[in-house]
Short mmCIF file of C-alpha atoms in Angstrom, two decimals:
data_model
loop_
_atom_site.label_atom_id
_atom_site.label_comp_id
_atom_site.label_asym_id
_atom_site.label_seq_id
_atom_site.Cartn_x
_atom_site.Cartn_y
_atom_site.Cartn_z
CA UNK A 1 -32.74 -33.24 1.57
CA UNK A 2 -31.28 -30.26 -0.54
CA UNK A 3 -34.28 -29.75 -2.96
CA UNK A 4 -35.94 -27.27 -5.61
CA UNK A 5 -39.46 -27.21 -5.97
CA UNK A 6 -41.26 -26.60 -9.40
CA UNK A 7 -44.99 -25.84 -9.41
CA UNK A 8 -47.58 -23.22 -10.46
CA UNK A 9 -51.44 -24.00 -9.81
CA UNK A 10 -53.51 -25.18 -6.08
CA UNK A 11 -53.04 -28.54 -6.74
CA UNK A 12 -49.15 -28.35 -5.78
CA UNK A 13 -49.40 -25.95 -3.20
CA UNK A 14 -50.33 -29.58 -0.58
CA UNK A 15 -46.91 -31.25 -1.60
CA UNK A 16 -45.04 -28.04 -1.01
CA UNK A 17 -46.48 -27.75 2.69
CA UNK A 18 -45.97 -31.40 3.24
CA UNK A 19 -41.80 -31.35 1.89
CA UNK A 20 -41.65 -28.18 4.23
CA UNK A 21 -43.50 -29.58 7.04
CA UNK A 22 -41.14 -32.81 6.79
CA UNK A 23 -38.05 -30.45 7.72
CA UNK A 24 -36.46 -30.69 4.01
CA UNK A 25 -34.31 -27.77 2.76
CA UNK A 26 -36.56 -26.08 -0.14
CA UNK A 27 -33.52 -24.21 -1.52
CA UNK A 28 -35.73 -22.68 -4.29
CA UNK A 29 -38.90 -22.49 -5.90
CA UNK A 30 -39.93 -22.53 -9.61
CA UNK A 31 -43.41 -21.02 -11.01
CA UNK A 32 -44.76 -19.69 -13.62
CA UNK A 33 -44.54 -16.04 -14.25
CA UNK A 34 -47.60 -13.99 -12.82
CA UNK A 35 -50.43 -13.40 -14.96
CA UNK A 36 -53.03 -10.63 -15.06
CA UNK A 37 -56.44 -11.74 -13.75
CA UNK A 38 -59.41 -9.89 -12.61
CA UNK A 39 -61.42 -7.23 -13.70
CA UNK A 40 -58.14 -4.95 -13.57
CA UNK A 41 -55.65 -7.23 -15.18
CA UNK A 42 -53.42 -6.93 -12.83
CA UNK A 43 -50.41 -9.21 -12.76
CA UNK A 44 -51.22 -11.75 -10.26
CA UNK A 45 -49.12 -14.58 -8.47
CA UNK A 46 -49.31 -18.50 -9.07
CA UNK A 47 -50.69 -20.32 -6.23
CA UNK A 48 -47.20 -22.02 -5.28
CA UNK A 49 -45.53 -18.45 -5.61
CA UNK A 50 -47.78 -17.05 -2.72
CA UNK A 51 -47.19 -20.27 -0.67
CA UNK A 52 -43.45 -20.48 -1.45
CA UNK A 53 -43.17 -16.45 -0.52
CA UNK A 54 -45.44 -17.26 2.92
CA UNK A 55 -42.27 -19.59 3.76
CA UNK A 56 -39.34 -17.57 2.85
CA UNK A 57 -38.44 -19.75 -0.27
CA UNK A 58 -37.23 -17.93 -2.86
CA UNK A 59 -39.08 -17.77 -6.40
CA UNK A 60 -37.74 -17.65 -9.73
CA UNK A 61 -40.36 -17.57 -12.65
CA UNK A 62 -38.55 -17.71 -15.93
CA UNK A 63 -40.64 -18.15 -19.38
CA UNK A 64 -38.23 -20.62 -20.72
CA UNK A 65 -35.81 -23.35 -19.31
CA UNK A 66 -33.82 -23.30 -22.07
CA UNK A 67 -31.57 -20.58 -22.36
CA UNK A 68 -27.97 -21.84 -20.81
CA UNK A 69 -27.66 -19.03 -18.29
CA UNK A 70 -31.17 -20.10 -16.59
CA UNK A 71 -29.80 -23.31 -16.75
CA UNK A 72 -26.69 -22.50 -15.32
CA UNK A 73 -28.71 -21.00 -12.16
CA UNK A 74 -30.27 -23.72 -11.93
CA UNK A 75 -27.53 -26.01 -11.40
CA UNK A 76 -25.59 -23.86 -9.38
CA UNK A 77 -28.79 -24.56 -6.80
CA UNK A 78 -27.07 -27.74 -6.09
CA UNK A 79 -29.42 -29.80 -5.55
CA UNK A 80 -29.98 -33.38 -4.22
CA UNK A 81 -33.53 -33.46 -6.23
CA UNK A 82 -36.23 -31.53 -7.58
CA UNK A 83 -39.30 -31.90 -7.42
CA UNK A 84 -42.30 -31.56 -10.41
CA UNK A 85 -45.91 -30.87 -9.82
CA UNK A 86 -47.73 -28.99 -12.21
CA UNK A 87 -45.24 -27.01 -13.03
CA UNK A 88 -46.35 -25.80 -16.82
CA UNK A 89 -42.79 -25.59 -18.95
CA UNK A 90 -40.79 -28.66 -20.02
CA UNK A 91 -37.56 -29.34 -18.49
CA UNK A 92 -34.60 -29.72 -20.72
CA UNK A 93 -32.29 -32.39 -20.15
CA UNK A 94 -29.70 -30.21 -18.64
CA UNK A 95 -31.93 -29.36 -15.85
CA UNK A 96 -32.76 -32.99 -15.62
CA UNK A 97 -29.66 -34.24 -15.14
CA UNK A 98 -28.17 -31.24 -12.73
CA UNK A 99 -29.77 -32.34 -9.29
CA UNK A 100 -27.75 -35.45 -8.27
CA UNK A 101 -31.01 -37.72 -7.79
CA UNK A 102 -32.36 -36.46 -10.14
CA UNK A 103 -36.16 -35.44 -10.96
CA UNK A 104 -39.12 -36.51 -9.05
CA UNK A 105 -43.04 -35.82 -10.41
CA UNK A 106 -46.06 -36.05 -9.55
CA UNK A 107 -48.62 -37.09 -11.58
CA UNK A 108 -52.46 -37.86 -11.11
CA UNK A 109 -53.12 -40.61 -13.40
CA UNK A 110 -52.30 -44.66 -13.88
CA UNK A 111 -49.89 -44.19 -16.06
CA UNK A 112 -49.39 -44.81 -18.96
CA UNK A 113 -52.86 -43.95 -18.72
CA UNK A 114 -53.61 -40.28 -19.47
CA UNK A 115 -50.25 -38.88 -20.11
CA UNK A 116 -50.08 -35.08 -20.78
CA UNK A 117 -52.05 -32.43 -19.67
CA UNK A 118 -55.45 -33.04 -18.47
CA UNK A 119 -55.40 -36.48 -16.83
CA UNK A 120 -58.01 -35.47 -14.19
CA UNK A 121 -60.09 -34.19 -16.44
CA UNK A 122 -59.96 -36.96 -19.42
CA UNK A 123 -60.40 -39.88 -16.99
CA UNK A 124 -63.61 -38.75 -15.64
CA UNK A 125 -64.99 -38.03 -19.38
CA UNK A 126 -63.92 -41.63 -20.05
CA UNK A 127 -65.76 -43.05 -17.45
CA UNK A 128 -63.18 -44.56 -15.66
CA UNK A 129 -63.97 -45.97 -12.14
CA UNK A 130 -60.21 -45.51 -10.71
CA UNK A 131 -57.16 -43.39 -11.46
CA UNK A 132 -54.19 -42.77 -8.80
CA UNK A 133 -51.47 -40.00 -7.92
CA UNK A 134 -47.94 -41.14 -8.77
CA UNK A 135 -44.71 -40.33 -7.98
CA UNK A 136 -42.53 -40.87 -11.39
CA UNK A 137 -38.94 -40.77 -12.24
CA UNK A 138 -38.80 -37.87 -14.87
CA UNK A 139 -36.90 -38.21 -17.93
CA UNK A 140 -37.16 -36.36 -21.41
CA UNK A 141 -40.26 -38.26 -23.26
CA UNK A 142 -43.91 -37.32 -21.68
CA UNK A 143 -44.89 -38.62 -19.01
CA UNK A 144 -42.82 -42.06 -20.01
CA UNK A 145 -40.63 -42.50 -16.55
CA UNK A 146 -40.59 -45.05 -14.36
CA UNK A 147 -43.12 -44.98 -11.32
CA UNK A 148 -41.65 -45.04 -7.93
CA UNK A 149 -44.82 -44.56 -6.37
CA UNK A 150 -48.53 -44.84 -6.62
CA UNK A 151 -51.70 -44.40 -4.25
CA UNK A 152 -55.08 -45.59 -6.72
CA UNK A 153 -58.73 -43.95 -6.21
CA UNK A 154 -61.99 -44.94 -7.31
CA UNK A 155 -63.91 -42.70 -8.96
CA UNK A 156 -67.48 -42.76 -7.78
CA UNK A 157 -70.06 -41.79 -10.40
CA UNK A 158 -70.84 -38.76 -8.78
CA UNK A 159 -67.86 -36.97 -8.68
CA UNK A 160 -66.43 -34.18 -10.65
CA UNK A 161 -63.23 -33.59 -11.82
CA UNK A 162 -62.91 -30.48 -9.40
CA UNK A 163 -63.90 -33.19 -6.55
CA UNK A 164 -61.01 -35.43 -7.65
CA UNK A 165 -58.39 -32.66 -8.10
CA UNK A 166 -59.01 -31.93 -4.51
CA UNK A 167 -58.60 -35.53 -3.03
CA UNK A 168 -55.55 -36.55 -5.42
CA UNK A 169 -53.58 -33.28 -4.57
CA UNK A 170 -54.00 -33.97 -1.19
CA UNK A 171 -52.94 -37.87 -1.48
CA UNK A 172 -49.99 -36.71 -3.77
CA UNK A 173 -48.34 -34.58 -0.62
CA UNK A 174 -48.19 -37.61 1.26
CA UNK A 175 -46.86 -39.78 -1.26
CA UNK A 176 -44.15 -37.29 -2.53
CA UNK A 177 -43.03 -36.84 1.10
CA UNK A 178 -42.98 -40.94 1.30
CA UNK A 179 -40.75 -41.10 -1.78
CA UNK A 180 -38.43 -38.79 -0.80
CA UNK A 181 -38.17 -40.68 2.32
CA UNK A 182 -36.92 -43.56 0.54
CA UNK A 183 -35.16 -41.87 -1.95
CA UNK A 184 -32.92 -40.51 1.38
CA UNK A 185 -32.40 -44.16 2.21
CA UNK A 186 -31.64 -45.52 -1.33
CA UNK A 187 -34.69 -47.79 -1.34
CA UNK A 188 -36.94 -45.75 -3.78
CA UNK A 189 -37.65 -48.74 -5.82
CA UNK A 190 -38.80 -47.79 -9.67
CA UNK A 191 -40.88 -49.45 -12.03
CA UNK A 192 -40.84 -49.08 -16.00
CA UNK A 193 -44.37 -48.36 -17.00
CA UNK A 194 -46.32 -50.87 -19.55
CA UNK A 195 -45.47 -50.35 -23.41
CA UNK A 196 -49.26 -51.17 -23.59
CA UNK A 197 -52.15 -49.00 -22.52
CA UNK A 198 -50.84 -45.44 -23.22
CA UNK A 199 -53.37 -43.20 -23.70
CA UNK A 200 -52.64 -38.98 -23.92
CA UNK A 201 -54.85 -36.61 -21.89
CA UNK A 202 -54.66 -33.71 -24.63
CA UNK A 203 -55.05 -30.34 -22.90
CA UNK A 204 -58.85 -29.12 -22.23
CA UNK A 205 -59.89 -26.62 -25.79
CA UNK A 206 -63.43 -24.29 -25.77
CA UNK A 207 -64.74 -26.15 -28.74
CA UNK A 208 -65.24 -29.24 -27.02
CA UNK A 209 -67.15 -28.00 -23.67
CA UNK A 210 -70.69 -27.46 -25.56
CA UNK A 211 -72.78 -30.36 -24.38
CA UNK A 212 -74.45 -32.85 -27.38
CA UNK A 213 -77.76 -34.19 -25.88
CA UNK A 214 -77.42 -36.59 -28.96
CA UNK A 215 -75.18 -39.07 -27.03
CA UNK A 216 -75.95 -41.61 -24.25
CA UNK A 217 -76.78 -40.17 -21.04
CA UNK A 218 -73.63 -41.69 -19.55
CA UNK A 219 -71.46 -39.88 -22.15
CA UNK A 220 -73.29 -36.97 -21.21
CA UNK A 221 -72.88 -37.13 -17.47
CA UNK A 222 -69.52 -37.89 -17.63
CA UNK A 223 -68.57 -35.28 -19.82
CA UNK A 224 -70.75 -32.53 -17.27
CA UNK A 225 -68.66 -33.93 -14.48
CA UNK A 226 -65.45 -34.04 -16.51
CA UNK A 227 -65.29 -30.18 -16.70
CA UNK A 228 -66.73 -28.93 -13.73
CA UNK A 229 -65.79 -26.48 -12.35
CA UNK A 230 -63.80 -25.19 -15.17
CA UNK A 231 -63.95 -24.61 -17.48
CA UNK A 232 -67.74 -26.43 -17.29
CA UNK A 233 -70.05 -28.20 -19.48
CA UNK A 234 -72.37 -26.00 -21.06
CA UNK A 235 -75.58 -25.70 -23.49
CA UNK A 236 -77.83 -22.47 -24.42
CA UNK A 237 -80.97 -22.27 -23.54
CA UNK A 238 -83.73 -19.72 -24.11
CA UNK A 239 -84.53 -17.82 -21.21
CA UNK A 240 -86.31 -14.58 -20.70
CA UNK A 241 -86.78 -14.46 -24.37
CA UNK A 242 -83.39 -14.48 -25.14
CA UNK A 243 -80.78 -17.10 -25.92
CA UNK A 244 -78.57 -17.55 -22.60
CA UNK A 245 -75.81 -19.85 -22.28
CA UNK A 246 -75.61 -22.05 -19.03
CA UNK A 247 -73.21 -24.11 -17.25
CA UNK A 248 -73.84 -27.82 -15.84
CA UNK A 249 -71.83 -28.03 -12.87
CA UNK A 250 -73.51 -31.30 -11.36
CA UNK A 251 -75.98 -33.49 -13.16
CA UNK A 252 -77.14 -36.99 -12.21
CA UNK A 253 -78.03 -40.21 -14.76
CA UNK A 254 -82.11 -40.15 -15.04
CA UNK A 255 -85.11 -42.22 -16.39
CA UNK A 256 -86.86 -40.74 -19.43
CA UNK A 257 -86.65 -40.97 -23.12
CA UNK A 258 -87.49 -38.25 -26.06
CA UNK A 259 -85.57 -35.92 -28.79
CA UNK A 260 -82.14 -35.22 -27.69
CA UNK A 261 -82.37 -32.05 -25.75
CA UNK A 262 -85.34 -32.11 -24.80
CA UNK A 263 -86.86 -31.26 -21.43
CA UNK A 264 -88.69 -34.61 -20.29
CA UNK A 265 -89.64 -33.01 -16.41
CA UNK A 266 -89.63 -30.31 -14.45
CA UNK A 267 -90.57 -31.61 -11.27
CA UNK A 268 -88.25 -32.60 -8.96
CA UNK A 269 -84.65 -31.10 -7.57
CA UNK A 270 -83.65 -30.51 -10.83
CA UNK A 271 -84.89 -30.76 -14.77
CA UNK A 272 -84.49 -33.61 -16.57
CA UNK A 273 -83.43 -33.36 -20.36
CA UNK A 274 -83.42 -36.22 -22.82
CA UNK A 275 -80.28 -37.77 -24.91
CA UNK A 276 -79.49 -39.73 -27.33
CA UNK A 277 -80.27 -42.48 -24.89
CA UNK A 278 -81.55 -42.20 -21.43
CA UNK A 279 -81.53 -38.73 -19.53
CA UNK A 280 -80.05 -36.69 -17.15
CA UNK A 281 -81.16 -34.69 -14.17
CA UNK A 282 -78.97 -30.86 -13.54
CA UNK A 283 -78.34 -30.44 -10.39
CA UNK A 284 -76.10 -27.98 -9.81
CA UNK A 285 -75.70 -25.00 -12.58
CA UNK A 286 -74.71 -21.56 -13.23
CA UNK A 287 -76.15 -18.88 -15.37
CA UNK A 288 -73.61 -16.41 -17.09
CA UNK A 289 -73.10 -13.46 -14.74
CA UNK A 290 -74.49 -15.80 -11.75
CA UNK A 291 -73.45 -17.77 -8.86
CA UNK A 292 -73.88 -21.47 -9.16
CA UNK A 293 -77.08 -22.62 -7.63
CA UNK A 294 -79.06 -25.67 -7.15
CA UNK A 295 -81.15 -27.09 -10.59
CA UNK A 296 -84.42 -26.74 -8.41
CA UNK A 297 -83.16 -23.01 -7.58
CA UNK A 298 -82.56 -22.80 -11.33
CA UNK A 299 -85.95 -24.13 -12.14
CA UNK A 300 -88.01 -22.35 -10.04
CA UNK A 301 -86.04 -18.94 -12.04
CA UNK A 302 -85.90 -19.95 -15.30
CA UNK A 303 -89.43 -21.82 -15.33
CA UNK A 304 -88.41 -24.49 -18.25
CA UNK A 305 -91.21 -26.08 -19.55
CA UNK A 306 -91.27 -29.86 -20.24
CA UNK A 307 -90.81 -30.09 -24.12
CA UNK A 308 -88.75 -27.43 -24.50
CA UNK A 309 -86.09 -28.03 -26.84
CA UNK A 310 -82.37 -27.09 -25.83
CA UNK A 311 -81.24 -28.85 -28.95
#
């Protein structure tokens, strides 16, 4: 198939390969516009760009969808579908309706479960024990087009949201590459999603990333594992004398009880810190300035003491 691909960050870079690896046409790419990282600021590529580039695809990155000229160039790419993942602007319904089947997305939730933004992310901190990759018919609402496609996962209690980014982006190549498949043979079957159940996964802000020991230790754990590895989980603790704020990468539910915050045990792989109910165990964190290291490694560095409040 004919077909224009539109995606910015890692986790599309797996359904690119696959559509290229299936012998498709990949006519064009769309990213966002490189933005200055590192020390140097430097303008730096998306993720999809460099892949795209490595295949001799070329790579338009306008800010905005909406002028009529961009649209227009669009269009005249002809087409027979485009494909969505990740991309980062919205897409008007010119651009919608130019390929002629239309739109094609993929996105990591059970939808209408955790529309929007973040769904990897917000399903963990939920707690929820499954989620899927979807292929979905895009239209103009969020996130509100019929599913053509799904492959569910469970979500063990261990695993991060960096963990599940990596398995669902990998399960969402092959599904895409199924669904265009079908879509070729005009058996791409699509189902409207519930009008019950919709919950919005609102894009990831600082002010919520500070960790409250006053909640259950299951709240707490999720909400470690929810953000790691970014933007990650964090609480300040005083080290060396001096305040110092550290991440939670990997924690783990514990026994213990005591003032939220507290430090129940040092002993161990890991410290143990008291919530609002229960405790949990950090096993994996990073000081600022620091590769992440194990929470024994930690321990044995920072030498917490047990009843030390990180309150």
């Amino acid at each position: 198939m004919r077909i224009v691909f539109m995606g910015t960050p890692d986790f599309s870079v797996p359904t690119l390969m696959e559509i290229v690896g299936q012998g498709h046409d990949v006519v064009a790419c769309y990213s966002q516009p490189p933005r200055p990282a590192g020390r140097g600021m430097e303008l730096k590529k998306s993720p999809v760009h460099e892949a795209a580039e490595s295949f001799g695809i070329p790579v338009f990155t306008p800010v905005s969808l909406k002028d009529p000229e961009e649209q227009q160039k669009f269009a005249d790419l002809d087409a027979d579908v485009a494909v969505v993942v990740a991309y980062g602007l919205l897409l008007p319904k010119a651009v919608l309706d130019a390929p002629r089947e239309g739109c094609l997305n993929l996105h990591a939730s059970l939808l209408p479960r955790w529309r929007g933004a973040a769904p990897i992310n917000r399903a963990i901190m939920a707690g929820d024990r499954e989620t899927a990759v979807q292929v979905m018919r895009m239209e103009e609402g969020l996130d509100t087009g019929a599913v053509c496609m799904s492959e569910t996962l469970p979500i063990s209690e261990t695993m991060t949201a960096g963990d599940l980014h990596d398995r669902l982006s990998a399960l969402g190549g092959d599904l895409m590459v199924r669904a265009l498949a079908a879509l070729s043979r005009g058996a791409l079957n699509e189902t409207p999603q519930a009008e019950e159940g919709v919950t919005y996964a609102r894009k990831l802000s600082k002010d919520e990333t500070r960790i409250d020991w006053s909640q259950e230790g299951k709240e707490v754990h999720d909400h470690i594992r929810g953000l790691s590895p970014f933007p990650g989980a964090w609480c300040e603790m005083n080290l060396s004398g001096k305040p110092e704020r550290v991440k939670i990468l990997r924690s783990q539910l514990a026994e213990g009880a005591g003032a939220p915050g507290t430090v129940l045990s040092v002993e161990g792989v890991g410290p143990v810190i008291a919530c609002g109910h229960g405790a949990v165990r950090l096993v994996q964190v990073q000081r600022a300035g620091k590769k992440p290291m194990s929470g024994e490694e930690f321990q044995r560095g920072a030498k917490l003491s047990a009843g030390q409040d990180l309150s």
